[in-house]
Short mmCIF file of C-alpha atoms in Angstrom, two decimals:
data_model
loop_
_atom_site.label_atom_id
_atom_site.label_comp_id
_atom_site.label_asym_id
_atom_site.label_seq_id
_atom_site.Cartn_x
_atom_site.Cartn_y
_atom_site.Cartn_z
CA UNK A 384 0.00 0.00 0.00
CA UNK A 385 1.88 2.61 -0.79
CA UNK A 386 -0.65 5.41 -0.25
CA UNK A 387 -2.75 7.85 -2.31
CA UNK A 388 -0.16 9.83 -4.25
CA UNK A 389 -0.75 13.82 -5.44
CA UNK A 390 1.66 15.90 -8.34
CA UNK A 391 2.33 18.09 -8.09
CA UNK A 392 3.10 19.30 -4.69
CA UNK A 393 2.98 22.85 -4.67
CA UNK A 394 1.93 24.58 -8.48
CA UNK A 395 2.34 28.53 -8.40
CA UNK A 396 0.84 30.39 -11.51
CA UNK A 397 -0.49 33.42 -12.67
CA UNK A 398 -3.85 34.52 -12.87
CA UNK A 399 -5.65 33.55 -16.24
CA UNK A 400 -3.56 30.16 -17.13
CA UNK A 401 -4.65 26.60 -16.49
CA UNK A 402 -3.61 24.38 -14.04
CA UNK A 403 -3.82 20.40 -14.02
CA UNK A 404 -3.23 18.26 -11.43
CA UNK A 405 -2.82 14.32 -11.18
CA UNK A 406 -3.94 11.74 -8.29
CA UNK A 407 -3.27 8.18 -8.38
CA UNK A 408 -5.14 6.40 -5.71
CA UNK A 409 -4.63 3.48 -3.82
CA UNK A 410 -4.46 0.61 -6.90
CA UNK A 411 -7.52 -1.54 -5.20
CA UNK A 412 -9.42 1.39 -4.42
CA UNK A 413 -11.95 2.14 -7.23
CA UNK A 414 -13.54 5.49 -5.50
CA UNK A 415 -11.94 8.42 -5.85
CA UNK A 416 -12.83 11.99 -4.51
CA UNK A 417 -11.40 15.44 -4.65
CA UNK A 418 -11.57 17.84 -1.77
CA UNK A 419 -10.55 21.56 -1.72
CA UNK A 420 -9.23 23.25 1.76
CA UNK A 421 -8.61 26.21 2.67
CA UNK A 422 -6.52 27.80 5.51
CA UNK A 423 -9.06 27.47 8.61
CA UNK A 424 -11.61 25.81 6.92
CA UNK A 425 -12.58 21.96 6.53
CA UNK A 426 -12.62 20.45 3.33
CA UNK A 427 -15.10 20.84 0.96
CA UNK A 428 -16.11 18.61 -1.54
CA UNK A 429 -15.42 19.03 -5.18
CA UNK A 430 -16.22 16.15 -7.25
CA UNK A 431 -16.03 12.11 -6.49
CA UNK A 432 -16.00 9.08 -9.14
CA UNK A 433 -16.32 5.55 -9.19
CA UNK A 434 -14.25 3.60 -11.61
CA UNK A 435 -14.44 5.95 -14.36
CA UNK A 436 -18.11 7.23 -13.60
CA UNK A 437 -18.57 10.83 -12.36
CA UNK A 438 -20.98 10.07 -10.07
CA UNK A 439 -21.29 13.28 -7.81
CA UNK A 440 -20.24 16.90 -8.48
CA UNK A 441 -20.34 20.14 -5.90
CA UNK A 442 -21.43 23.17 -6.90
CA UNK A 443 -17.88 24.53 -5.75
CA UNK A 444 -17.06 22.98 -8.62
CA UNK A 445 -17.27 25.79 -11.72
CA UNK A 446 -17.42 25.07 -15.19
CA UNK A 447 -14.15 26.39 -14.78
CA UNK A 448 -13.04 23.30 -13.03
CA UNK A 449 -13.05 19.69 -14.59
CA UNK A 450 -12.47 16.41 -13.96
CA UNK A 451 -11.80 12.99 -15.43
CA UNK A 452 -10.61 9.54 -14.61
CA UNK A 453 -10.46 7.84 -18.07
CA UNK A 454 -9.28 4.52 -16.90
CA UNK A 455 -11.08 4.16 -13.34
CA UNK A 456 -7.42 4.34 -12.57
CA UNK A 457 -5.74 7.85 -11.98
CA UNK A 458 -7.57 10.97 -12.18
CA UNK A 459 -6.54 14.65 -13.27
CA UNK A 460 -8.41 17.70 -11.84
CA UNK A 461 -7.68 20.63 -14.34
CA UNK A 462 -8.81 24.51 -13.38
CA UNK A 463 -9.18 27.03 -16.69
CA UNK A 464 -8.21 30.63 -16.08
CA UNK A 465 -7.05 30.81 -12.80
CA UNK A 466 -8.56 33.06 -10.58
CA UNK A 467 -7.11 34.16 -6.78
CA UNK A 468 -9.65 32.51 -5.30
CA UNK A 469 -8.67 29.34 -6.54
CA UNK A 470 -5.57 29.14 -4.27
CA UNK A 471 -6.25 26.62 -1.83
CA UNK A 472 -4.87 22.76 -1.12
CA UNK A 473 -6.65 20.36 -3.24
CA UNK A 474 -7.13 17.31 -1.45
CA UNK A 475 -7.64 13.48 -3.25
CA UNK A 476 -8.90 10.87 -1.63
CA UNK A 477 -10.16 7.20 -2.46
CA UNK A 478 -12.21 4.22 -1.15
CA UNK A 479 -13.01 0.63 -1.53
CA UNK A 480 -16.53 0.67 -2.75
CA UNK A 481 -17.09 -2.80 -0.25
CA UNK A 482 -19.61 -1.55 2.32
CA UNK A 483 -21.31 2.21 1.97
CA UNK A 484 -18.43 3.56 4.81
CA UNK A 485 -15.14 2.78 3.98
CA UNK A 486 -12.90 5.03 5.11
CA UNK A 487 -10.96 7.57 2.86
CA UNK A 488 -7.67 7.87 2.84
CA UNK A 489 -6.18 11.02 1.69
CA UNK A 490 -3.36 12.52 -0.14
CA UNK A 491 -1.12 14.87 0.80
CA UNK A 492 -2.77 17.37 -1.14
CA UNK A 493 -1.41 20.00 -4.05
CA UNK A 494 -1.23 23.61 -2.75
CA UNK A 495 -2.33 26.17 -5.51
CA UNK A 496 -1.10 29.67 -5.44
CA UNK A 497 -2.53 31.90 -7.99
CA UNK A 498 -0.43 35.56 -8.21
CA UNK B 202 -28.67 19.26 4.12
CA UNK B 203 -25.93 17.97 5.89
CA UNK B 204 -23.42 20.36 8.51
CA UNK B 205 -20.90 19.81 11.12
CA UNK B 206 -20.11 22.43 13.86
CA UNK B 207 -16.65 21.95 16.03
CA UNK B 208 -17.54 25.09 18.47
CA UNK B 209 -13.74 25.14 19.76
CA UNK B 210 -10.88 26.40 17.05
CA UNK B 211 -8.34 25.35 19.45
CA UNK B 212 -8.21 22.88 22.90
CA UNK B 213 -5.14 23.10 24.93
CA UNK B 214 -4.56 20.45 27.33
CA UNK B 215 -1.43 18.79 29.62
CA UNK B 216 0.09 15.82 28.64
CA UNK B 217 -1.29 13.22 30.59
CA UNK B 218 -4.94 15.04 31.41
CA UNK B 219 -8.11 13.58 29.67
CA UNK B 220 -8.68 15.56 26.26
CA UNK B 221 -12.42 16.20 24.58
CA UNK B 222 -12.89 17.36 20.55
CA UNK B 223 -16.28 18.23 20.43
CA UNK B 224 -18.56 18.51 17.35
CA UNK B 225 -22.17 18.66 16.43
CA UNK B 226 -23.66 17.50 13.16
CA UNK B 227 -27.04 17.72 11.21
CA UNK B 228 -27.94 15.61 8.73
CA UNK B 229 -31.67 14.36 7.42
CA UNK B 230 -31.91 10.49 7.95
CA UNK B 231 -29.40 8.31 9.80
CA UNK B 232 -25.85 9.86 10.56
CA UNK B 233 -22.24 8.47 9.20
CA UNK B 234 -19.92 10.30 11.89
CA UNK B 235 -16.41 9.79 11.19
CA UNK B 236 -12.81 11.83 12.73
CA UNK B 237 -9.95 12.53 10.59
CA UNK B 238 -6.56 14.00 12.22
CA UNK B 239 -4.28 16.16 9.98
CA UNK B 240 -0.35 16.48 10.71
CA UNK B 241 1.80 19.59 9.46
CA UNK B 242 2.17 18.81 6.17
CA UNK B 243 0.44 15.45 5.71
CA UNK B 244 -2.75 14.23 4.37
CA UNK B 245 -6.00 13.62 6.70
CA UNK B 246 -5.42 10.27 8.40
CA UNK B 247 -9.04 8.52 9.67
CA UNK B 248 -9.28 7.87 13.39
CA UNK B 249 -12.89 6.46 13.41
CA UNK B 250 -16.07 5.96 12.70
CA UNK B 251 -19.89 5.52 13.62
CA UNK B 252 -22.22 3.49 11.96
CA UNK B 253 -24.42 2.02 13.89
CA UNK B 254 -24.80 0.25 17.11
CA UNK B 255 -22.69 0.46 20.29
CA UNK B 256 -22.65 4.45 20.91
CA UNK B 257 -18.95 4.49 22.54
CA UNK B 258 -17.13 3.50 19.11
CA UNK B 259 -12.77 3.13 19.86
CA UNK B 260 -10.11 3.86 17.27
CA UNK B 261 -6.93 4.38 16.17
CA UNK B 262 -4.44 5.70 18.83
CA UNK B 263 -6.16 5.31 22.02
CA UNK B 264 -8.62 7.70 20.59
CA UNK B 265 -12.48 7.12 21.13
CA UNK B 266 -15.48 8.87 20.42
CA UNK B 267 -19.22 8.99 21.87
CA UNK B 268 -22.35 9.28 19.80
CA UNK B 269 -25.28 11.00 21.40
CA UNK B 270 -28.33 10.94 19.11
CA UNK B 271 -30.40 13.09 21.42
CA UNK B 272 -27.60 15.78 21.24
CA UNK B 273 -26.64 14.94 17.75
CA UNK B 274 -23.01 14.84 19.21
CA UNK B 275 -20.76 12.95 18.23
CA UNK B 276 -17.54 14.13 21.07
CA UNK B 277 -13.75 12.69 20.55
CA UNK B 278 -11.87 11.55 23.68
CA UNK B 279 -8.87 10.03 24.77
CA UNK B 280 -8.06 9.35 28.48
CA UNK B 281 -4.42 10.35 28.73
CA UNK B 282 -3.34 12.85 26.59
CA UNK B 283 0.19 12.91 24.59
CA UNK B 284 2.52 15.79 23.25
CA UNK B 285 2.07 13.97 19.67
CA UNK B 286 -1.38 14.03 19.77
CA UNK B 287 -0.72 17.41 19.02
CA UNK B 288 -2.59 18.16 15.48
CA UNK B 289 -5.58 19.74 13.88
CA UNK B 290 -8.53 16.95 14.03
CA UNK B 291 -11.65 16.94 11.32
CA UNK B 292 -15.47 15.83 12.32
CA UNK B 293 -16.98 14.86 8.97
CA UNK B 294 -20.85 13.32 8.14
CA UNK B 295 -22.99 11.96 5.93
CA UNK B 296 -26.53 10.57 5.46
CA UNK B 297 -26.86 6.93 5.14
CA UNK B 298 -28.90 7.53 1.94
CA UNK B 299 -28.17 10.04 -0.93
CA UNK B 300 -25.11 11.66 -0.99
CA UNK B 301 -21.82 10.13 -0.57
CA UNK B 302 -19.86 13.18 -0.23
CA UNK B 303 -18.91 13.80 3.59
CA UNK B 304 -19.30 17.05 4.70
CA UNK B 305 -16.47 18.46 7.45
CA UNK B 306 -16.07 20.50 10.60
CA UNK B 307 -13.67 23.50 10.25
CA UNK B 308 -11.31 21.84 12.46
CA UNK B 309 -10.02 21.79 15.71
CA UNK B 310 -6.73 21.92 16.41
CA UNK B 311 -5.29 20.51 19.66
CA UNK B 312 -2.20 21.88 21.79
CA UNK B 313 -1.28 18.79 24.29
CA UNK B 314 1.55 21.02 26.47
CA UNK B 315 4.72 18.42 28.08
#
């Protein structure tokens, strides 16, 4: 097991370009979810999948924001023209779909900073 | 709807002296209650959960938690507090029908002092 595994750690860009970023969950786990936090705040839920299926999606998340997992595998969370607000950690997670509560185990999380 | 409230931002407490999280959920239907802990640095780490029966549920670390229905509480414990315990620690629920997303306190983050 070696863990749910985020790239990149830290991405700085400038306001207007796109940013993509990759999570590769844990290889039996076939649910996957994406979190954003920010400083003093919980996490709030972006978008989750199972296999490749996009089964639930926030409101959070803009139609600036997208998501995929093309192979039920890894998944790529891409954000189109930046805005300040977007700096945050993004936060991936997956599951085992066995039983309705299995717990999620996190990534370490890509920190955006958007100048 | 679904909301968790952790009234405390920060808990301070000796090494050694009992130590109490607390948070408050609402949720329509049947709770999921689950704790998270986040190191500097690190990803959230799950503690524990409740899903149904025995209200006192035990987890990882010597940590335990107590689910009060009547209260909709749902309060983390641990008897004898240590300086690594030291961290910020997440309350998170869900329904157990509908949504899957869980839905998370703002966080408490605990100061255990040597």
């Amino acid at each position: 097991d070696t863990g749910v595994s985020q790239d990149p750690r830290h991405k700085i860009t400038k306001r207007g370009q796109n940013v993509t970023f990759r999570c590769d969950p844990i290889s039996e786990h076939n649910r996957l979810y994406w979190y954003r936090q920010t400083l003093g705040q919980g996490p709030e839920f972006l978008t989750y999948f199972q296999n490749e299926a996009q089964l639930e999606k926030s409101r959070l998340l803009s139609d600036r924001f997208s998501a995929e997992r093309p192979k039920g595998s890894f998944s790529t969370l891409e954000i189109q023209r930046t805005e300040q607000g977007d700096s945050a950690m993004y936060l991936c997670a997956s599951s085992l779909s066995t039983g309705n509560n299995s717990p999620l185990h996190f990534g370490n999380g890509t920190r955006l900073t958007v100048t | 709807a679904q909301s968790v409230a952790q009234p405390e931002d920060q808990v301070n407490v000796a090494e050694g002296n009992p130590l109490t999280v607390k948070c408050t959920y609402s949720v329509s239907g049947n709770p999921y209650l689950f704790w998270y802990v986040q190191y500097p640095n690190r990803g959230l780490q799950f503690l524990l959960k409740y899903i149904t029966g025995d209200n006192l549920v035990k987890g990882s670390y010597g940590f335990e938690a107590e689910f009060n229905k009547s209260q909709t509480s749902f309060h983390l414990k641990k008897p004898s507090a240590l300086v690594s315990d030291s961290a910020l620690y997440f309350c998170a629920v869900r329904a157990d029908t509908g949504r899957r997303a869980l839905t998370f306190g703002s966080g408490t983050r605990l100061q255990v002092q040597p």
